[in-house]
PDB file of C-alpha atoms and ligand atoms in Angstrom:
ATOM      1  CA  MET A   1       1.398  13.824  15.458  1.00 62.00           C
ATOM      2  CA  THR A   2      -2.394  13.757  15.991  1.00 68.00           C
ATOM      3  CA  GLU A   3      -3.509  10.823  18.067  1.00 86.00           C
ATOM      4  CA  VAL A   4      -5.730   8.271  16.429  1.00 95.00           C
ATOM      5  CA  ARG A   5      -9.002   7.592  18.281  1.00 97.00           C
ATOM      6  CA  TRP A   6     -10.184   3.994  18.688  1.00 98.00           C
ATOM      7  CA  PRO A   7     -13.519   2.803  20.141  1.00 97.00           C
ATOM      8  CA  ASN A   8     -13.969   2.498  23.915  1.00 94.00           C
ATOM      9  CA  GLY A   9     -10.621   4.120  24.552  1.00 92.00           C
ATOM     10  CA  ALA A  10      -8.679   1.247  22.945  1.00 97.00           C
ATOM     11  CA  ARG A  11      -5.016   2.005  22.440  1.00 97.00           C
ATOM     12  CA  CYS A  12      -4.560   0.433  19.023  1.00 97.00           C
ATOM     13  CA  ALA A  13      -6.412  -1.635  16.433  1.00 98.00           C
ATOM     14  CA  VAL A  14      -5.389  -5.082  15.147  1.00 98.00           C
ATOM     15  CA  ALA A  15      -6.791  -6.640  11.957  1.00 98.00           C
ATOM     16  CA  ILE A  16      -5.752 -10.201  11.170  1.00 98.00           C
ATOM     17  CA  THR A  17      -6.269 -10.761   7.433  1.00 98.00           C
ATOM     18  CA  PHE A  18      -5.962 -13.765   5.118  1.00 98.00           C
ATOM     19  CA  ASP A  19      -5.834 -13.776   1.307  1.00 98.00           C
ATOM     20  CA  VAL A  20      -7.306 -17.126   0.250  1.00 98.00           C
ATOM     21  CA  ASP A  21      -5.612 -17.089  -3.145  1.00 96.00           C
ATOM     22  CA  ALA A  22      -5.737 -20.887  -3.651  1.00 96.00           C
ATOM     23  CA  GLU A  23      -4.917 -21.990  -7.217  1.00 96.00           C
ATOM     24  CA  ALA A  24      -6.066 -18.617  -8.606  1.00 95.00           C
ATOM     25  CA  LEU A  25      -2.718 -17.095  -7.578  1.00 92.00           C
ATOM     26  CA  TYR A  26      -1.026 -19.297 -10.175  1.00 91.00           C
ATOM     27  CA  LEU A  27      -3.829 -19.681 -12.754  1.00 92.00           C
ATOM     28  CA  PHE A  28      -3.729 -15.984 -13.641  1.00 89.00           C
ATOM     29  CA  HIS A  29      -0.459 -16.904 -15.389  1.00 86.00           C
ATOM     30  CA  ARG A  30      -1.768 -19.212 -18.116  1.00 90.00           C
ATOM     31  CA  GLU A  31       1.387 -21.305 -18.358  1.00 89.00           C
ATOM     32  CA  ASN A  32       0.547 -22.690 -14.888  1.00 90.00           C
ATOM     33  CA  GLU A  33      -2.670 -24.332 -16.137  1.00 92.00           C
ATOM     34  CA  THR A  34      -0.605 -27.405 -17.039  1.00 94.00           C
ATOM     35  CA  ARG A  35       1.605 -27.415 -13.892  1.00 91.00           C
ATOM     36  CA  PRO A  36      -0.032 -29.690 -11.287  1.00 93.00           C
ATOM     37  CA  LYS A  37       2.774 -29.279  -8.745  1.00 90.00           C
ATOM     38  CA  THR A  38       2.587 -25.485  -8.840  1.00 89.00           C
ATOM     39  CA  LEU A  39      -1.219 -25.546  -8.610  1.00 94.00           C
ATOM     40  CA  SER A  40      -1.082 -27.934  -5.646  1.00 95.00           C
ATOM     41  CA  MET A  41       0.711 -25.269  -3.587  1.00 93.00           C
ATOM     42  CA  GLY A  42      -2.474 -23.219  -3.996  1.00 95.00           C
ATOM     43  CA  THR A  43      -4.712 -26.193  -3.174  1.00 97.00           C
ATOM     44  CA  TYR A  44      -3.109 -26.419   0.265  1.00 98.00           C
ATOM     45  CA  GLY A  45      -4.632 -23.073   1.320  1.00 98.00           C
ATOM     46  CA  PRO A  46      -8.367 -23.845   1.310  1.00 98.00           C
ATOM     47  CA  LEU A  47      -7.920 -27.607   1.820  1.00 98.00           C
ATOM     48  CA  ARG A  48      -5.612 -27.627   4.865  1.00 98.00           C
ATOM     49  CA  GLY A  49      -4.767 -24.064   5.846  1.00 98.00           C
ATOM     50  CA  VAL A  50      -8.285 -22.635   6.155  1.00 98.00           C
ATOM     51  CA  PRO A  51      -9.685 -25.302   8.550  1.00 98.00           C
ATOM     52  CA  ARG A  52      -6.584 -25.032  10.761  1.00 98.00           C
ATOM     53  CA  ILE A  53      -6.821 -21.230  10.816  1.00 98.00           C
ATOM     54  CA  LEU A  54     -10.563 -21.253  11.561  1.00 98.00           C
ATOM     55  CA  ASP A  55      -9.967 -23.482  14.606  1.00 98.00           C
ATOM     56  CA  LEU A  56      -7.123 -21.211  15.755  1.00 98.00           C
ATOM     57  CA  LEU A  57      -9.324 -18.099  15.453  1.00 98.00           C
ATOM     58  CA  ASP A  58     -12.149 -19.836  17.363  1.00 98.00           C
ATOM     59  CA  ARG A  59      -9.707 -20.779  20.135  1.00 98.00           C
ATOM     60  CA  GLN A  60      -8.503 -17.191  20.343  1.00 98.00           C
ATOM     61  CA  GLY A  61     -11.994 -15.686  20.018  1.00 98.00           C
ATOM     62  CA  ILE A  62     -10.955 -13.456  17.121  1.00 98.00           C
ATOM     63  CA  ARG A  63     -12.936 -12.487  14.020  1.00 98.00           C
ATOM     64  CA  ALA A  64     -10.737 -11.882  10.988  1.00 98.00           C
ATOM     65  CA  THR A  65     -11.071 -10.636   7.403  1.00 98.00           C
ATOM     66  CA  PHE A  66     -10.654 -13.107   4.532  1.00 98.00           C
ATOM     67  CA  PHE A  67      -9.983 -11.619   1.077  1.00 98.00           C
ATOM     68  CA  ILE A  68     -11.137 -14.289  -1.396  1.00 98.00           C
ATOM     69  CA  PRO A  69     -10.865 -14.279  -5.208  1.00 98.00           C
ATOM     70  CA  GLY A  70     -14.173 -15.134  -6.903  1.00 98.00           C
ATOM     71  CA  TRP A  71     -12.495 -18.165  -8.513  1.00 98.00           C
ATOM     72  CA  THR A  72     -11.690 -19.544  -5.044  1.00 98.00           C
ATOM     73  CA  MET A  73     -15.322 -19.056  -3.940  1.00 98.00           C
ATOM     74  CA  ASP A  74     -16.566 -20.881  -7.059  1.00 98.00           C
ATOM     75  CA  ASN A  75     -14.124 -23.774  -6.653  1.00 98.00           C
ATOM     76  CA  TRP A  76     -14.096 -24.011  -2.828  1.00 98.00           C
ATOM     77  CA  PRO A  77     -17.701 -23.060  -1.956  1.00 98.00           C
ATOM     78  CA  GLU A  78     -17.930 -25.149   1.246  1.00 98.00           C
ATOM     79  CA  GLN A  79     -14.747 -23.606   2.684  1.00 98.00           C
ATOM     80  CA  THR A  80     -15.960 -20.134   1.704  1.00 98.00           C
ATOM     81  CA  ARG A  81     -19.341 -20.631   3.399  1.00 98.00           C
ATOM     82  CA  GLU A  82     -17.649 -22.075   6.490  1.00 98.00           C
ATOM     83  CA  ILE A  83     -15.493 -18.924   6.819  1.00 98.00           C
ATOM     84  CA  ALA A  84     -18.667 -16.797   6.732  1.00 98.00           C
ATOM     85  CA  ARG A  85     -20.556 -19.178   9.046  1.00 98.00           C
ATOM     86  CA  ARG A  86     -17.826 -18.863  11.694  1.00 98.00           C
ATOM     87  CA  GLY A  87     -18.436 -15.091  11.826  1.00 98.00           C
ATOM     88  CA  HIS A  88     -15.555 -13.720   9.747  1.00 98.00           C
ATOM     89  CA  GLU A  89     -15.714 -10.970   7.167  1.00 98.00           C
ATOM     90  CA  ILE A  90     -15.310 -11.938   3.511  1.00 98.00           C
ATOM     91  CA  ALA A  91     -13.897  -9.238   1.239  1.00 98.00           C
ATOM     92  CA  ALA A  92     -13.043  -9.012  -2.456  1.00 98.00           C
ATOM     93  CA  HIS A  93      -9.710 -10.037  -3.993  1.00 98.00           C
ATOM     94  CA  ALA A  94     -10.448  -9.954  -7.767  1.00 98.00           C
ATOM     95  CA  TYR A  95     -11.811 -12.961  -9.668  1.00 98.00           C
ATOM     96  CA  LEU A  96      -8.783 -14.921 -10.946  1.00 96.00           C
ATOM     97  CA  HIS A  97      -6.277 -12.952  -8.837  1.00 96.00           C
ATOM     98  CA  GLU A  98      -5.842 -10.552 -11.777  1.00 96.00           C
ATOM     99  CA  GLN A  99      -2.911  -8.156 -11.431  1.00 95.00           C
ATOM    100  CA  PHE A 100      -4.689  -4.831 -11.643  1.00 96.00           C
ATOM    101  CA  ASN A 101      -1.922  -2.981 -13.497  1.00 96.00           C
ATOM    102  CA  THR A 102      -2.520  -5.352 -16.454  1.00 96.00           C
ATOM    103  CA  LEU A 103      -6.212  -4.386 -16.696  1.00 97.00           C
ATOM    104  CA  SER A 104      -7.887  -1.460 -18.473  1.00 98.00           C
ATOM    105  CA  PRO A 105     -10.348   0.594 -16.385  1.00 98.00           C
ATOM    106  CA  ASP A 106     -13.292  -1.289 -17.930  1.00 98.00           C
ATOM    107  CA  GLU A 107     -11.620  -4.634 -17.254  1.00 98.00           C
ATOM    108  CA  GLN A 108     -11.110  -3.603 -13.611  1.00 98.00           C
ATOM    109  CA  ARG A 109     -14.832  -2.760 -13.336  1.00 98.00           C
ATOM    110  CA  ALA A 110     -15.752  -6.115 -14.882  1.00 98.00           C
ATOM    111  CA  VAL A 111     -13.532  -8.003 -12.401  1.00 98.00           C
ATOM    112  CA  HIS A 112     -15.164  -6.262  -9.401  1.00 98.00           C
ATOM    113  CA  ARG A 113     -18.630  -6.927 -10.835  1.00 98.00           C
ATOM    114  CA  ARG A 114     -17.854 -10.609 -11.371  1.00 98.00           C
ATOM    115  CA  SER A 115     -16.402 -11.045  -7.866  1.00 98.00           C
ATOM    116  CA  GLN A 116     -19.466  -9.363  -6.280  1.00 98.00           C
ATOM    117  CA  GLU A 117     -21.842 -11.559  -8.310  1.00 98.00           C
ATOM    118  CA  THR A 118     -19.911 -14.611  -7.133  1.00 98.00           C
ATOM    119  CA  ALA A 119     -20.127 -13.540  -3.479  1.00 98.00           C
ATOM    120  CA  GLU A 120     -23.879 -12.991  -3.810  1.00 98.00           C
ATOM    121  CA  ARG A 121     -24.255 -16.473  -5.274  1.00 98.00           C
ATOM    122  CA  ILE A 122     -21.960 -18.313  -2.805  1.00 98.00           C
ATOM    123  CA  ILE A 123     -22.420 -16.452   0.511  1.00 98.00           C
ATOM    124  CA  GLY A 124     -25.616 -14.554  -0.255  1.00 98.00           C
ATOM    125  CA  ARG A 125     -24.296 -11.027   0.125  1.00 97.00           C
ATOM    126  CA  ARG A 126     -22.091  -8.339  -1.369  1.00 98.00           C
ATOM    127  CA  MET A 127     -18.674  -7.440   0.029  1.00 98.00           C
ATOM    128  CA  VAL A 128     -17.832  -3.977   1.372  1.00 98.00           C
ATOM    129  CA  GLY A 129     -14.038  -4.186   1.182  1.00 98.00           C
ATOM    130  CA  VAL A 130     -11.492  -4.967  -1.517  1.00 98.00           C
ATOM    131  CA  ARG A 131      -7.805  -5.783  -1.802  1.00 98.00           C
ATOM    132  CA  PRO A 132      -7.006  -5.627  -5.541  1.00 98.00           C
ATOM    133  CA  PRO A 133      -3.990  -7.899  -6.248  1.00 96.00           C
ATOM    134  CA  GLY A 134      -0.794  -6.526  -7.699  1.00 93.00           C
ATOM    135  CA  GLU A 135       0.135  -2.962  -8.598  1.00 96.00           C
ATOM    136  CA  TYR A 136      -2.641  -0.396  -9.149  1.00 97.00           C
ATOM    137  CA  THR A 137      -3.196   1.877 -12.121  1.00 97.00           C
ATOM    138  CA  PRO A 138      -3.891   5.586 -11.577  1.00 97.00           C
ATOM    139  CA  GLU A 139      -7.618   4.770 -12.069  1.00 97.00           C
ATOM    140  CA  THR A 140      -7.836   1.845  -9.599  1.00 98.00           C
ATOM    141  CA  LEU A 141      -8.913   3.716  -6.451  1.00 98.00           C
ATOM    142  CA  GLY A 142     -11.436   5.869  -8.341  1.00 98.00           C
ATOM    143  CA  ILE A 143     -12.993   2.681  -9.731  1.00 98.00           C
ATOM    144  CA  VAL A 144     -13.055   1.049  -6.263  1.00 98.00           C
ATOM    145  CA  HIS A 145     -14.924   4.135  -4.996  1.00 98.00           C
ATOM    146  CA  GLU A 146     -17.286   4.225  -7.987  1.00 97.00           C
ATOM    147  CA  MET A 147     -18.120   0.511  -7.513  1.00 97.00           C
ATOM    148  CA  GLY A 148     -19.454   1.331  -4.031  1.00 97.00           C
ATOM    149  CA  PHE A 149     -16.801  -0.268  -1.830  1.00 98.00           C
ATOM    150  CA  LEU A 150     -16.446   1.098   1.712  1.00 98.00           C
ATOM    151  CA  TYR A 151     -12.723   0.432   1.943  1.00 98.00           C
ATOM    152  CA  ASP A 152      -9.566  -0.563   0.047  1.00 98.00           C
ATOM    153  CA  ALA A 153      -6.779  -2.437   1.848  1.00 98.00           C
ATOM    154  CA  ASN A 154      -3.590  -2.724  -0.174  1.00 96.00           C
ATOM    155  CA  LEU A 155      -1.624   0.546  -0.205  1.00 97.00           C
ATOM    156  CA  ARG A 156       1.516   1.102   1.912  1.00 96.00           C
ATOM    157  CA  GLY A 157       1.674   4.845   2.556  1.00 96.00           C
ATOM    158  CA  ASP A 158       0.477   5.087   6.177  1.00 97.00           C
ATOM    159  CA  ASP A 159       0.060   3.019   9.327  1.00 97.00           C
ATOM    160  CA  ARG A 160      -3.360   4.520  10.097  1.00 97.00           C
ATOM    161  CA  PRO A 161      -6.557   4.354   8.040  1.00 98.00           C
ATOM    162  CA  TYR A 162      -7.413   7.461   6.039  1.00 98.00           C
ATOM    163  CA  ARG A 163      -9.981   8.884   3.641  1.00 98.00           C
ATOM    164  CA  VAL A 164      -8.840   8.513   0.037  1.00 98.00           C
ATOM    165  CA  LYS A 165      -8.494  11.635  -2.119  1.00 97.00           C
ATOM    166  CA  ILE A 166      -9.670  11.182  -5.697  1.00 96.00           C
ATOM    167  CA  ASP A 167      -9.057  13.974  -8.227  1.00 93.00           C
ATOM    168  CA  GLY A 168      -8.167  16.273  -5.333  1.00 94.00           C
ATOM    169  CA  GLN A 169     -11.438  15.584  -3.486  1.00 96.00           C
ATOM    170  CA  THR A 170     -11.545  13.816  -0.122  1.00 96.00           C
ATOM    171  CA  THR A 171     -14.025  10.935  -0.385  1.00 97.00           C
ATOM    172  CA  ASP A 172     -15.655   8.532   2.080  1.00 97.00           C
ATOM    173  CA  LEU A 173     -13.601   5.627   0.666  1.00 98.00           C
ATOM    174  CA  ILE A 174     -11.350   4.454   3.515  1.00 98.00           C
ATOM    175  CA  GLU A 175      -7.848   3.083   2.891  1.00 98.00           C
ATOM    176  CA  ILE A 176      -6.610   0.516   5.436  1.00 98.00           C
ATOM    177  CA  PRO A 177      -2.913   0.256   4.545  1.00 98.00           C
ATOM    178  CA  GLY A 178      -0.714  -2.823   4.915  1.00 97.00           C
ATOM    179  CA  HIS A 179       3.056  -3.366   4.880  1.00 97.00           C
ATOM    180  CA  TRP A 180       5.421  -5.953   3.407  1.00 95.00           C
ATOM    181  CA  GLU A 181       7.063  -6.584   6.784  1.00 96.00           C
ATOM    182  CA  LEU A 182       3.632  -7.643   8.127  1.00 98.00           C
ATOM    183  CA  ASP A 183       3.014  -9.985   5.154  1.00 96.00           C
ATOM    184  CA  ASP A 184       3.940 -13.688   5.336  1.00 94.00           C
ATOM    185  CA  ALA A 185       5.019 -13.970   1.678  1.00 90.00           C
ATOM    186  CA  PRO A 186       8.395 -12.180   1.958  1.00 87.00           C
ATOM    187  CA  TYR A 187       9.399 -14.562   4.761  1.00 90.00           C
ATOM    188  CA  PHE A 188       8.088 -17.853   3.444  1.00 89.00           C
ATOM    189  CA  LEU A 189       6.815 -17.911  -0.158  1.00 84.00           C
ATOM    190  CA  PHE A 190       8.984 -20.361  -2.066  1.00 78.00           C
ATOM    191  CA  ALA A 191       8.553 -22.292  -5.280  1.00 70.00           C
ATOM    192  CA  ALA A 192      11.699 -24.109  -6.370  1.00 60.00           C
ATOM    193  CA  GLY A 193      11.925 -24.746 -10.074  1.00 56.00           C
ATOM    194  CA  THR A 194       8.751 -22.910 -11.052  1.00 58.00           C
ATOM    195  CA  GLY A 195      10.363 -19.547 -11.584  1.00 58.00           C
ATOM    196  CA  TYR A 196       7.666 -18.146  -9.308  1.00 59.00           C
ATOM    197  CA  ALA A 197       8.920 -16.333  -6.206  1.00 59.00           C
ATOM    198  CA  PRO A 198      12.518 -17.593  -5.957  1.00 53.00           C
ATOM    199  CA  LEU A 199      12.771 -16.568  -2.329  1.00 60.00           C
ATOM    200  CA  ARG A 200      14.576 -18.202   0.559  1.00 74.00           C
ATOM    201  CA  ILE A 201      12.445 -19.689   3.344  1.00 85.00           C
ATOM    202  CA  GLN A 202      13.074 -17.996   6.668  1.00 88.00           C
ATOM    203  CA  SER A 203      12.696 -19.383  10.147  1.00 90.00           C
ATOM    204  CA  PRO A 204       9.298 -18.800  11.793  1.00 92.00           C
ATOM    205  CA  MET A 205      11.279 -16.990  14.497  1.00 93.00           C
ATOM    206  CA  ALA A 206      12.322 -14.309  11.980  1.00 94.00           C
ATOM    207  CA  ALA A 207       8.668 -13.508  11.348  1.00 96.00           C
ATOM    208  CA  TYR A 208       7.851 -13.830  15.057  1.00 97.00           C
ATOM    209  CA  GLU A 209      10.492 -11.263  15.962  1.00 98.00           C
ATOM    210  CA  ALA A 210       9.472  -8.854  13.210  1.00 98.00           C
ATOM    211  CA  TRP A 211       5.711  -9.147  13.760  1.00 98.00           C
ATOM    212  CA  THR A 212       5.855  -8.802  17.556  1.00 98.00           C
ATOM    213  CA  ARG A 213       8.381  -5.946  17.436  1.00 98.00           C
ATOM    214  CA  GLU A 214       6.239  -4.121  14.876  1.00 98.00           C
ATOM    215  CA  PHE A 215       3.214  -4.663  17.116  1.00 98.00           C
ATOM    216  CA  ASP A 216       5.076  -3.109  20.061  1.00 98.00           C
ATOM    217  CA  GLY A 217       5.708  -0.016  17.948  1.00 98.00           C
ATOM    218  CA  TYR A 218       2.113   0.164  16.692  1.00 98.00           C
ATOM    219  CA  TYR A 219       0.872  -0.211  20.272  1.00 98.00           C
ATOM    220  CA  ARG A 220       3.164   2.505  21.564  1.00 97.00           C
ATOM    221  CA  GLU A 221       1.917   4.951  18.914  1.00 97.00           C
ATOM    222  CA  GLY A 222      -1.733   3.803  18.852  1.00 97.00           C
ATOM    223  CA  LEU A 223      -1.828   2.750  15.186  1.00 98.00           C
ATOM    224  CA  CYS A 224      -3.658   0.216  12.999  1.00 98.00           C
ATOM    225  CA  TYR A 225      -1.758  -3.093  12.848  1.00 98.00           C
ATOM    226  CA  VAL A 226      -2.750  -5.159   9.794  1.00 98.00           C
ATOM    227  CA  LEU A 227      -1.279  -8.649   9.469  1.00 98.00           C
ATOM    228  CA  MET A 228      -1.533  -9.798   5.814  1.00 98.00           C
ATOM    229  CA  THR A 229      -1.230 -13.560   5.464  1.00 98.00           C
ATOM    230  CA  HIS A 230      -2.164 -16.444   3.162  1.00 97.00           C
ATOM    231  CA  PRO A 231      -3.625 -19.833   4.257  1.00 98.00           C
ATOM    232  CA  GLN A 232      -1.301 -21.622   1.800  1.00 96.00           C
ATOM    233  CA  ILE A 233       1.675 -20.055   3.634  1.00 95.00           C
ATOM    234  CA  ILE A 234       0.730 -19.312   7.264  1.00 97.00           C
ATOM    235  CA  GLY A 235      -1.671 -22.288   7.441  1.00 98.00           C
ATOM    236  CA  LYS A 236       1.167 -24.863   7.608  1.00 97.00           C
ATOM    237  CA  PRO A 237       1.280 -26.699  10.970  1.00 97.00           C
ATOM    238  CA  GLY A 238       4.370 -25.001  12.388  1.00 96.00           C
ATOM    239  CA  ARG A 239       3.580 -21.553  11.036  1.00 96.00           C
ATOM    240  CA  ALA A 240       0.085 -21.727  12.541  1.00 98.00           C
ATOM    241  CA  ILE A 241       1.877 -22.027  15.896  1.00 98.00           C
ATOM    242  CA  LEU A 242       3.832 -18.883  14.948  1.00 97.00           C
ATOM    243  CA  LEU A 243       0.581 -17.022  14.178  1.00 98.00           C
ATOM    244  CA  GLU A 244      -0.952 -18.111  17.469  1.00 98.00           C
ATOM    245  CA  GLN A 245       2.153 -17.007  19.387  1.00 98.00           C
ATOM    246  CA  VAL A 246       1.989 -13.579  17.736  1.00 98.00           C
ATOM    247  CA  ILE A 247      -1.694 -13.281  18.744  1.00 98.00           C
ATOM    248  CA  GLU A 248      -0.817 -14.328  22.302  1.00 98.00           C
ATOM    249  CA  HIS A 249       1.919 -11.673  22.413  1.00 98.00           C
ATOM    250  CA  ILE A 250      -0.616  -9.048  21.317  1.00 98.00           C
ATOM    251  CA  LYS A 251      -3.127 -10.243  23.915  1.00 98.00           C
ATOM    252  CA  GLN A 252      -0.634  -9.611  26.723  1.00 98.00           C
ATOM    253  CA  HIS A 253      -1.304  -5.898  26.122  1.00 98.00           C
ATOM    254  CA  ASP A 254      -4.316  -4.066  27.549  1.00 95.00           C
ATOM    255  CA  ASP A 255      -6.826  -2.208  25.425  1.00 97.00           C
ATOM    256  CA  VAL A 256      -6.156  -3.766  22.036  1.00 98.00           C
ATOM    257  CA  TRP A 257      -9.122  -3.661  19.662  1.00 98.00           C
ATOM    258  CA  PHE A 258      -9.189  -6.815  17.472  1.00 98.00           C
ATOM    259  CA  ALA A 259     -11.487  -5.917  14.581  1.00 98.00           C
ATOM    260  CA  THR A 260     -12.399  -6.819  11.033  1.00 98.00           C
ATOM    261  CA  CYS A 261     -11.412  -4.368   8.318  1.00 98.00           C
ATOM    262  CA  GLU A 262     -15.097  -3.517   7.857  1.00 98.00           C
ATOM    263  CA  GLU A 263     -15.398  -2.552  11.539  1.00 98.00           C
ATOM    264  CA  ILE A 264     -12.269  -0.407  11.312  1.00 98.00           C
ATOM    265  CA  ALA A 265     -13.497   1.383   8.169  1.00 98.00           C
ATOM    266  CA  ARG A 266     -16.947   2.042   9.688  1.00 98.00           C
ATOM    267  CA  TRP A 267     -15.362   3.350  12.897  1.00 98.00           C
ATOM    268  CA  TRP A 268     -13.143   5.670  10.886  1.00 98.00           C
ATOM    269  CA  LEU A 269     -16.120   7.170   9.085  1.00 97.00           C
ATOM    270  CA  GLU A 270     -18.365   7.399  12.159  1.00 96.00           C
ATOM    271  CA  SER A 271     -15.685   8.968  14.350  1.00 96.00           C
ATOM    272  CA  GLY A 272     -15.051  11.625  11.704  1.00 95.00           C
ATOM    273  CA  GLN A 273     -11.291  11.119  11.415  1.00 94.00           C
ATOM    274  CA  PRO A 274      -9.478  12.486   8.339  1.00 94.00           C
TER     275      PRO A 274
HETATM  276 ZN1   ZN B   1      -3.562 -12.571  -3.258  1.00 60.12          ZN
END
């Protein structure tokens, strides 16, 4: 297997990412508009999770990538600006957390356009990366490329970044893949009685064991470790301790490059990797 090259001889890359879904996660399903308890699970993310996570990242000296739906930016503008002010990357995550497989190609374009306009209005700049929620359609990546994004970060087919092929042509759109085992939702997302995600809550230690063991493997092979989490899930008091312990485990290793997804995508292009 060809070795991946990382900057300054680093052995592997680590991107800590947060999807600040807030209430938008639930509001995309219209029946939730009249369900205050369900919506309040989303409220927890920007209200309590984000400030706790920002302090944790400051303590650890790490810059992360926050994927934020336009709706969250419009309804939580102070939290959104604070994320940017503390030096983190903000990337696109649809407007109302639309599931992309339910959208026509033109609707997908309109969602990207609306989320970029919102970012320009709230944080004063456009976003270079996108994590479209839900399943993709065959057109989704072509549209992401056509809309001028530098990278996409939601496919599962590799553990290294790569240049996306569209209609048989290799492009300069970079995919930064993620994996369900490095996502907090399968361990912790729970919503009794709402019919939404009827999953069982696992112990933080289950995630700790999986996330640190996966890191050990990524480190051994020199790959791109992408933790995909949500402030409404990982931002709870005890789970924030879990996240910090995972970061401390990673920091016990030499030559780890903590980077934002934008930095990883730019490195991939500049270093001419496939
Ligand atoms: Zn999301």
